[in-house]
Short mmCIF file of C-alpha atoms and ligand atoms in Angstrom, two decimals:
data_model
loop_
_atom_site.label_atom_id
_atom_site.label_comp_id
_atom_site.label_asym_id
_atom_site.label_seq_id
_atom_site.Cartn_x
_atom_site.Cartn_y
_atom_site.Cartn_z
CA MET D 1 -5.58 14.47 15.42
CA LYS D 2 -2.79 12.42 16.97
CA ILE D 3 -2.44 9.46 14.63
CA LEU D 4 -0.40 6.30 15.15
CA VAL D 5 0.96 4.97 11.85
CA THR D 6 2.24 1.40 11.91
CA GLY D 7 4.69 0.62 9.10
CA GLY D 8 5.15 4.39 8.78
CA LEU D 9 8.72 4.13 7.43
CA GLY D 10 7.67 1.88 4.53
CA TYR D 11 6.76 2.91 1.00
CA ILE D 12 3.10 3.91 1.38
CA GLY D 13 3.37 4.65 5.12
CA SER D 14 6.13 7.25 4.68
CA HIS D 15 4.17 9.13 2.00
CA THR D 16 1.10 9.06 4.21
CA VAL D 17 3.05 10.40 7.18
CA VAL D 18 4.12 13.35 5.02
CA GLU D 19 0.54 14.08 3.94
CA LEU D 20 -0.77 13.75 7.52
CA ILE D 21 1.84 16.27 8.70
CA ASN D 22 0.97 18.55 5.75
CA ASN D 23 -2.61 18.47 7.03
CA ASN D 24 -1.55 19.43 10.57
CA HIS D 25 -1.94 16.05 12.19
CA GLN D 26 0.51 14.84 14.79
CA VAL D 27 2.11 11.52 13.81
CA ILE D 28 3.53 8.67 15.85
CA ILE D 29 5.32 6.01 13.83
CA VAL D 30 5.72 2.37 14.88
CA ASP D 31 7.89 0.22 12.63
CA ASN D 32 10.21 -2.73 13.26
CA LEU D 33 12.34 -1.89 10.17
CA ILE D 34 11.89 -5.37 8.70
CA ASN D 35 11.41 -3.81 5.27
CA SER D 36 12.52 -0.21 5.77
CA ASN D 37 15.30 2.00 6.94
CA LEU D 38 15.68 4.54 9.74
CA GLU D 39 17.07 6.94 7.14
CA VAL D 40 13.45 7.48 5.95
CA LEU D 41 12.78 9.34 9.20
CA ASN D 42 15.39 11.95 8.25
CA LYS D 43 13.87 12.22 4.80
CA ILE D 44 10.43 12.84 6.29
CA ASN D 45 12.01 15.50 8.43
CA LYS D 46 13.64 17.13 5.39
CA ILE D 47 10.35 17.20 3.48
CA THR D 48 8.13 18.41 6.30
CA ALA D 49 10.49 20.12 8.79
CA ASN D 50 8.73 17.98 11.38
CA ASN D 51 10.05 15.18 13.56
CA PRO D 52 7.41 12.49 14.13
CA ILE D 53 7.81 10.41 17.27
CA PHE D 54 9.25 7.01 16.34
CA TYR D 55 9.06 3.67 18.15
CA GLU D 56 11.02 0.69 16.87
CA ILE D 57 8.50 -1.96 17.85
CA ASP D 58 7.05 -5.09 16.27
CA VAL D 59 3.28 -4.58 16.13
CA THR D 60 2.73 -8.29 16.91
CA ASN D 61 4.34 -7.65 20.32
CA GLU D 62 1.43 -6.62 22.53
CA GLU D 63 3.58 -6.06 25.61
CA LYS D 64 5.79 -3.57 23.81
CA LEU D 65 3.01 -1.88 21.86
CA GLU D 66 0.56 -1.26 24.70
CA PRO D 67 2.76 1.26 26.57
CA VAL D 68 2.72 3.47 23.47
CA PHE D 69 -1.05 3.82 23.96
CA ARG D 70 -0.52 4.59 27.66
CA GLU D 71 2.13 7.23 26.86
CA GLN D 72 0.32 8.93 23.99
CA LYS D 73 -3.28 10.09 23.74
CA ILE D 74 -3.99 8.57 20.33
CA ASP D 75 -7.07 9.53 18.29
CA GLY D 76 -6.73 7.04 15.46
CA VAL D 77 -4.47 4.44 13.83
CA ILE D 78 -3.48 3.68 10.27
CA HIS D 79 -2.22 0.13 10.01
CA PHE D 80 0.29 -0.35 7.18
CA ALA D 81 2.67 -2.76 8.94
CA GLY D 82 2.75 -6.03 7.08
CA LEU D 83 4.71 -8.26 4.74
CA LYS D 84 3.68 -7.86 1.11
CA ALA D 85 5.58 -10.10 -1.28
CA VAL D 86 3.07 -12.42 -2.93
CA GLY D 87 5.63 -15.06 -4.08
CA GLU D 88 7.37 -15.13 -0.70
CA SER D 89 4.01 -15.63 1.01
CA VAL D 90 3.53 -18.87 -0.91
CA LEU D 91 6.91 -20.13 0.33
CA LYS D 92 6.57 -18.80 3.90
CA PRO D 93 2.83 -18.85 4.65
CA LEU D 94 3.28 -19.08 8.41
CA ASP D 95 5.45 -15.95 8.52
CA TYR D 96 2.79 -14.09 6.55
CA TYR D 97 -0.19 -15.28 8.58
CA TYR D 98 1.72 -14.67 11.83
CA ASN D 99 2.89 -11.18 10.98
CA ASN D 100 -0.05 -9.81 9.04
CA VAL D 101 -2.94 -11.35 10.93
CA LEU D 102 -1.47 -11.14 14.43
CA SER D 103 -0.45 -7.49 13.96
CA THR D 104 -4.06 -6.65 13.08
CA ILE D 105 -5.41 -8.55 16.09
CA VAL D 106 -2.92 -7.04 18.55
CA LEU D 107 -3.45 -3.50 17.29
CA ALA D 108 -7.25 -3.82 17.28
CA ARG D 109 -7.22 -5.32 20.81
CA ILE D 110 -5.23 -2.42 22.17
CA CYS D 111 -7.39 0.12 20.29
CA VAL D 112 -10.55 -1.35 21.82
CA LYS D 113 -8.97 -1.37 25.28
CA TYR D 114 -7.83 2.27 25.05
CA LYS D 115 -10.96 3.40 23.19
CA VAL D 116 -9.07 4.46 20.10
CA ASN D 117 -12.01 4.32 17.78
CA LYS D 118 -10.63 5.16 14.36
CA PHE D 119 -8.89 2.30 12.55
CA VAL D 120 -7.76 2.58 8.91
CA PHE D 121 -6.46 -0.61 7.33
CA SER D 122 -4.27 -1.24 4.25
CA SER D 123 -6.13 -3.77 2.20
CA SER D 124 -5.67 -4.69 -1.43
CA ALA D 125 -7.62 -5.14 -4.63
CA THR D 126 -6.36 -8.73 -4.49
CA VAL D 127 -9.36 -9.53 -2.22
CA TYR D 128 -11.66 -9.22 -5.23
CA GLY D 129 -9.99 -12.17 -6.98
CA ASP D 130 -10.59 -12.57 -10.70
CA GLN D 131 -13.82 -10.69 -11.38
CA PRO D 132 -14.74 -8.32 -14.18
CA SER D 133 -13.50 -4.73 -13.77
CA PRO D 134 -14.41 -2.08 -12.82
CA LEU D 135 -14.34 -3.53 -9.31
CA ARG D 136 -16.86 -2.14 -6.84
CA GLU D 137 -16.83 -2.31 -3.05
CA ASP D 138 -20.20 -4.10 -2.89
CA MET D 139 -19.00 -7.04 -4.99
CA GLU D 140 -18.69 -10.39 -3.22
CA LEU D 141 -15.11 -11.30 -2.44
CA MET D 142 -13.66 -14.26 -4.30
CA LYS D 143 -11.27 -16.87 -3.00
CA THR D 144 -7.80 -15.37 -2.78
CA THR D 145 -4.99 -17.07 -4.68
CA ASN D 146 -2.11 -16.76 -2.21
CA PRO D 147 -1.43 -16.46 1.53
CA TYR D 148 -0.66 -12.73 1.29
CA GLY D 149 -4.07 -12.05 -0.22
CA GLU D 150 -5.68 -14.27 2.38
CA THR D 151 -4.09 -12.25 5.22
CA LYS D 152 -5.83 -9.18 3.82
CA ALA D 153 -9.20 -10.93 3.51
CA ILE D 154 -8.88 -12.33 7.08
CA SER D 155 -7.83 -8.96 8.49
CA GLU D 156 -10.84 -7.29 6.84
CA ARG D 157 -13.05 -9.90 8.47
CA ILE D 158 -11.44 -9.52 11.90
CA LEU D 159 -11.92 -5.75 11.81
CA THR D 160 -15.50 -6.09 10.62
CA ASP D 161 -16.30 -8.48 13.48
CA THR D 162 -14.58 -6.19 15.93
CA ASN D 163 -16.78 -3.34 14.77
CA TYR D 164 -19.86 -5.55 15.14
CA ALA D 165 -19.00 -6.22 18.76
CA ASN D 166 -17.80 -2.67 19.53
CA LYS D 167 -20.01 -0.20 17.72
CA ASP D 168 -17.81 2.80 18.59
CA PHE D 169 -14.84 1.19 16.86
CA ALA D 170 -15.01 2.67 13.36
CA VAL D 171 -13.11 0.99 10.57
CA SER D 172 -12.02 2.01 7.12
CA LEU D 173 -10.84 -0.79 4.81
CA LEU D 174 -8.85 0.77 1.97
CA ARG D 175 -8.40 -1.48 -1.04
CA TYR D 176 -5.38 -0.24 -2.94
CA PHE D 177 -4.94 -0.88 -6.61
CA ASN D 178 -1.34 -0.59 -7.91
CA PRO D 179 0.61 2.15 -6.13
CA ILE D 180 3.68 3.40 -8.00
CA GLY D 181 5.72 6.59 -8.23
CA ALA D 182 7.40 8.55 -5.48
CA HIS D 183 7.30 11.83 -3.63
CA GLY D 184 8.02 14.87 -5.84
CA SER D 185 11.09 15.70 -3.75
CA GLY D 186 12.75 12.49 -4.87
CA LEU D 187 13.63 11.79 -1.25
CA ILE D 188 11.22 8.94 -0.47
CA GLY D 189 9.94 6.19 -2.73
CA GLU D 190 9.85 2.46 -3.21
CA ASN D 191 13.15 0.76 -2.48
CA PRO D 192 12.58 -2.98 -2.33
CA LYS D 193 15.33 -5.21 -1.03
CA GLY D 194 16.63 -7.73 -3.61
CA ILE D 195 15.10 -8.33 -7.02
CA PRO D 196 11.72 -6.56 -7.29
CA ASN D 197 8.57 -8.58 -7.91
CA ASN D 198 6.39 -5.69 -9.00
CA LEU D 199 6.48 -4.02 -12.37
CA MET D 200 7.45 -0.41 -11.67
CA PRO D 201 10.47 -1.08 -9.42
CA TYR D 202 11.62 -3.67 -11.95
CA ILE D 203 11.42 -1.10 -14.76
CA THR D 204 13.47 1.48 -12.80
CA LYS D 205 16.14 -1.13 -12.00
CA VAL D 206 16.40 -2.03 -15.69
CA ALA D 207 16.52 1.64 -16.71
CA SER D 208 19.35 2.27 -14.26
CA GLY D 209 21.28 -0.75 -15.50
CA VAL D 210 21.09 -2.74 -12.26
CA LEU D 211 18.99 -5.37 -14.02
CA GLU D 212 19.47 -6.35 -17.63
CA LYS D 213 16.03 -6.74 -19.14
CA LEU D 214 12.38 -6.52 -18.16
CA LYS D 215 10.36 -9.69 -18.61
CA ILE D 216 6.82 -8.95 -19.69
CA TYR D 217 4.64 -11.78 -18.43
CA GLY D 218 2.47 -12.68 -21.41
CA ASN D 219 1.08 -10.79 -24.39
CA ASP D 220 -1.86 -13.06 -25.13
CA TYR D 221 -4.38 -11.72 -22.60
CA ASP D 222 -7.69 -10.40 -23.80
CA THR D 223 -6.61 -6.76 -23.39
CA VAL D 224 -5.81 -3.77 -25.59
CA ASP D 225 -2.37 -5.11 -26.59
CA GLY D 226 -2.36 -8.56 -24.95
CA THR D 227 -0.39 -7.52 -21.85
CA GLY D 228 -1.90 -7.27 -18.35
CA VAL D 229 -3.96 -4.20 -17.49
CA ARG D 230 -3.80 -2.60 -14.03
CA ASP D 231 -5.00 0.54 -12.26
CA TYR D 232 -1.74 2.31 -11.38
CA ILE D 233 -2.11 5.04 -8.78
CA HIS D 234 0.44 7.64 -7.73
CA VAL D 235 1.57 6.91 -4.17
CA VAL D 236 1.04 10.55 -3.17
CA ASP D 237 -2.59 10.39 -4.33
CA LEU D 238 -2.95 7.17 -2.35
CA ALA D 239 -1.43 8.83 0.71
CA LYS D 240 -3.91 11.70 0.47
CA GLY D 241 -6.72 9.13 0.35
CA HIS D 242 -5.65 7.99 3.84
CA VAL D 243 -5.85 11.52 5.21
CA LYS D 244 -9.39 11.81 3.86
CA ALA D 245 -10.31 8.35 5.16
CA ILE D 246 -9.26 9.05 8.75
CA GLU D 247 -10.64 12.59 8.78
CA ASN D 248 -14.03 11.37 7.55
CA LEU D 249 -14.23 8.16 9.58
CA HIS D 250 -17.36 8.35 11.71
CA SER D 251 -18.89 4.94 12.36
CA GLY D 252 -19.31 1.45 11.00
CA VAL D 253 -17.15 -0.41 8.49
CA ASN D 254 -16.35 1.72 5.48
CA ILE D 255 -14.80 0.11 2.44
CA TYR D 256 -13.14 2.20 -0.27
CA ASN D 257 -11.31 1.43 -3.47
CA LEU D 258 -8.29 3.67 -3.84
CA GLY D 259 -7.56 3.63 -7.55
CA THR D 260 -7.89 5.95 -10.53
CA GLY D 261 -10.53 3.97 -12.44
CA ARG D 262 -8.23 3.82 -15.47
CA GLY D 263 -6.52 0.69 -16.74
CA THR D 264 -3.03 0.78 -18.25
CA SER D 265 -1.31 -2.15 -19.95
CA VAL D 266 2.23 -3.26 -19.18
CA LEU D 267 3.37 -2.12 -22.64
CA GLU D 268 1.65 1.25 -22.22
CA LEU D 269 3.40 1.79 -18.90
CA VAL D 270 6.82 0.76 -20.23
CA ASN D 271 6.49 2.92 -23.34
CA THR D 272 5.35 5.92 -21.31
CA PHE D 273 8.36 5.47 -19.01
CA ILE D 274 10.69 5.38 -22.03
CA LYS D 275 9.09 8.43 -23.64
CA ILE D 276 8.79 10.69 -20.58
CA ASN D 277 12.20 9.88 -19.14
CA ASN D 278 13.96 9.54 -22.47
CA ILE D 279 15.72 6.37 -21.41
CA ASN D 280 15.67 2.88 -22.85
CA VAL D 281 14.13 -0.09 -21.06
CA PRO D 282 15.03 -3.34 -22.84
CA TYR D 283 12.29 -5.94 -22.52
CA GLU D 284 11.22 -9.35 -23.78
CA ILE D 285 7.89 -11.12 -23.75
CA VAL D 286 7.90 -14.31 -21.67
CA GLU D 287 5.31 -16.78 -20.37
CA ARG D 288 2.41 -15.60 -18.24
CA ARG D 289 3.15 -15.41 -14.50
CA GLN D 290 1.18 -17.91 -12.48
CA GLY D 291 -1.71 -16.36 -10.56
CA ASP D 292 -1.88 -13.18 -12.72
CA ILE D 293 -5.18 -11.95 -14.05
CA ALA D 294 -5.74 -10.08 -17.32
CA THR D 295 -7.38 -6.92 -16.08
CA CYS D 296 -7.90 -5.17 -12.76
CA TYR D 297 -9.12 -1.62 -12.26
CA ALA D 298 -11.27 0.21 -9.77
CA ASP D 299 -14.59 1.92 -9.72
CA PRO D 300 -13.37 4.75 -7.45
CA SER D 301 -16.67 6.65 -7.31
CA LYS D 302 -17.54 5.70 -3.70
CA ALA D 303 -14.37 7.32 -2.32
CA GLU D 304 -15.06 10.38 -4.42
CA LYS D 305 -18.65 10.65 -3.23
CA GLU D 306 -18.12 9.87 0.46
CA LEU D 307 -14.57 11.11 1.10
CA GLY D 308 -14.25 13.82 -1.50
CA TRP D 309 -11.12 12.08 -2.70
CA THR D 310 -10.06 11.48 -6.24
CA ALA D 311 -6.69 10.65 -7.78
CA THR D 312 -5.28 13.60 -9.66
CA MET D 313 -2.03 12.37 -11.13
CA GLY D 314 -1.56 10.39 -14.35
CA ILE D 315 0.82 7.77 -15.64
CA GLU D 316 3.26 10.44 -16.86
CA ASP D 317 3.61 11.84 -13.34
CA MET D 318 4.06 8.36 -11.93
CA VAL D 319 6.87 7.28 -14.29
CA ARG D 320 8.65 10.66 -13.95
CA ASP D 321 8.60 10.56 -10.14
CA ALA D 322 9.57 6.89 -9.95
CA TRP D 323 12.61 7.56 -12.13
CA ARG D 324 13.64 10.69 -10.20
CA PHE D 325 13.64 8.67 -6.98
CA GLU D 326 15.62 5.82 -8.57
CA ARG D 327 18.28 8.21 -9.89
CA ASN D 328 18.63 9.81 -6.44
CA ASN D 329 19.11 6.41 -4.91
CA ILE D 330 21.42 4.60 -7.33
P1 NAD O 1 6.50 -1.72 2.86
O1 NAD O 1 7.10 -3.05 3.07
O2 NAD O 1 7.29 -0.68 2.17
O3 NAD O 1 6.02 -1.11 4.27
C1 NAD O 1 5.59 -1.91 5.34
C2 NAD O 1 6.29 -1.41 6.59
O4 NAD O 1 5.82 -2.18 7.69
C3 NAD O 1 7.80 -1.56 6.55
O5 NAD O 1 8.41 -0.35 6.97
C4 NAD O 1 8.09 -2.70 7.53
O6 NAD O 1 9.34 -2.56 8.14
C5 NAD O 1 6.92 -2.56 8.49
N1 NAD O 1 6.52 -3.79 9.19
C6 NAD O 1 6.21 -5.01 8.66
N2 NAD O 1 5.81 -5.85 9.62
C7 NAD O 1 5.87 -5.17 10.81
C8 NAD O 1 5.57 -5.48 12.13
N3 NAD O 1 5.16 -6.69 12.52
N4 NAD O 1 5.73 -4.52 13.07
C9 NAD O 1 6.16 -3.28 12.75
N5 NAD O 1 6.46 -2.92 11.50
C10 NAD O 1 6.31 -3.85 10.53
O7 NAD O 1 5.10 -1.93 2.11
P2 NAD O 1 4.11 -0.89 1.46
O8 NAD O 1 4.14 -1.07 0.00
O9 NAD O 1 4.32 0.45 2.04
O10 NAD O 1 2.73 -1.49 1.97
C11 NAD O 1 2.09 -1.02 3.14
C12 NAD O 1 0.82 -1.81 3.37
O11 NAD O 1 -0.02 -1.72 2.24
C13 NAD O 1 1.08 -3.32 3.56
O12 NAD O 1 0.17 -3.79 4.53
C14 NAD O 1 0.74 -3.89 2.21
O13 NAD O 1 0.35 -5.22 2.29
C15 NAD O 1 -0.39 -2.99 1.74
N6 NAD O 1 -0.53 -2.96 0.31
C16 NAD O 1 0.52 -2.61 -0.49
C17 NAD O 1 0.38 -2.58 -1.86
C18 NAD O 1 1.53 -2.21 -2.73
O14 NAD O 1 1.44 -2.36 -3.96
N7 NAD O 1 2.63 -1.66 -2.24
C19 NAD O 1 -0.84 -2.93 -2.44
C20 NAD O 1 -1.91 -3.27 -1.61
C21 NAD O 1 -1.74 -3.28 -0.23
C1 UD1 O 2 0.69 -7.79 -7.22
C2 UD1 O 2 -0.03 -8.79 -6.39
C3 UD1 O 2 -1.06 -8.11 -5.50
C4 UD1 O 2 -0.40 -7.02 -4.68
C5 UD1 O 2 0.33 -6.07 -5.62
C6 UD1 O 2 1.08 -5.03 -4.88
C7 UD1 O 2 0.03 -10.87 -7.68
C8 UD1 O 2 -0.77 -11.88 -8.43
N1 UD1 O 2 -0.65 -9.81 -7.21
O1 UD1 O 2 -0.26 -7.18 -8.08
O2 UD1 O 2 -1.65 -9.04 -4.66
O3 UD1 O 2 -1.37 -6.32 -3.93
O4 UD1 O 2 1.26 -6.79 -6.42
O5 UD1 O 2 2.12 -5.58 -4.14
O6 UD1 O 2 1.23 -11.02 -7.50
N2 UD1 O 2 4.62 -7.66 -14.76
C9 UD1 O 2 5.51 -7.94 -15.78
N3 UD1 O 2 6.83 -8.11 -15.47
C10 UD1 O 2 7.34 -7.95 -14.19
C11 UD1 O 2 6.40 -7.67 -13.16
C12 UD1 O 2 5.06 -7.54 -13.47
O7 UD1 O 2 5.13 -8.09 -16.94
O8 UD1 O 2 8.55 -8.11 -13.97
C13 UD1 O 2 3.20 -7.47 -15.09
C14 UD1 O 2 2.24 -8.42 -14.39
O9 UD1 O 2 2.07 -9.55 -15.14
C15 UD1 O 2 0.98 -7.55 -14.27
C16 UD1 O 2 1.53 -6.12 -14.14
O10 UD1 O 2 2.86 -6.17 -14.64
O11 UD1 O 2 0.25 -7.62 -15.47
C17 UD1 O 2 1.57 -5.61 -12.72
O12 UD1 O 2 2.27 -6.55 -11.90
P1 UD1 O 2 2.68 -6.23 -10.37
O13 UD1 O 2 3.35 -4.92 -10.30
O14 UD1 O 2 3.43 -7.42 -9.85
O15 UD1 O 2 1.28 -6.07 -9.65
P2 UD1 O 2 0.01 -7.05 -9.60
O16 UD1 O 2 0.33 -8.38 -10.14
O17 UD1 O 2 -1.15 -6.31 -10.20
#
């Protein structure tokens, strides 16, 4: 298939581009580089010996995006482009609603117009809110706790309504749990600008000495050791889930959890990182972070049953690959 990947130079997008190429798909990347770097294109080329077509375009710009659909005969889209920092979304809600919601509307409008009937969307486990894990796709969604999460819930709704009105327009809503790790080559990975908000990039910055100490947000949750429990998934497993999702997308609105089904606490992740990489990560326990929940992990059985996809890599692989990427990029 010829697949247009928005946000294809970002963290998850770039890994997905590699897996699409590995599976003989032709890839067209659209990215405005707001949170990525053109250098990633060279890295993709190094890994795959393939040069995907690249357009530097803002997906919210319908006038600039539409010609891409006239120039290329596109079979399907995977829509990663979006802003993703939860804290920033609270401070800049209009930027988040504008970018994340408008990009979904613009892309879906053009897809309907050009009869591009396969649409895969990057959603998040955050749409489930605070409900008991394991989380299942048929659970009712709870009120989201921040504008970022709301943009995901709204985009899911927009795409569902678009499918209702245009039955040929097939949608896959992929709810990611916590993607971490990096490509085994060490060439692409997560490289957030500024001080990271998420756990894994914070750990690697502390391990490399860029940041002094990890703050663990609370050890009084009702979990195995009191620290927060999440379903960490290797980004390459996640990327492979996208290939399966677009290859098996036939009709309707299809919702899938992309997670491992296993919960890992903050302390377990930090200690595994220290052990596998043989490097110290100083940490201290501090107050809980506002908006955090105790436990969040997936029931991934629907994706396994319907897509034939299951995550294969464990925490050890994730911490090893995250550290290899960090060392290559210090
Ligand atoms: P990322 O920031 O690394 O990648 C997003 C890419 O989209 C970047 O390259 C950025 O430059 C581009 N972009 C943003 N707005 C754009 C626009 N208007 N037009 C064109 N390009 C634009 O983030 P990521 O971690 O790879 O996340 C990808 C998607 O997955 C996002 O939609 C994110 O919300 C979602 N998601 C991520 C996580 C996670 O933990 N990383 C979890 C759940 C969902
Ligand atoms: C967060 C977002 C979620 C988003 C996801 C990926 C919130 C409430 N949720 O998920 O919407 O989809 O990122 O971008 O922000 N932790 C520490 N110290 C740190 C950082 C994190 O102890 O410096 C702990 C957290 O308390 C949590 C776990 O590590 O228990 C994972 O945190 P994080 O990586 O930020 O992901 P989530 O909060 O699960």
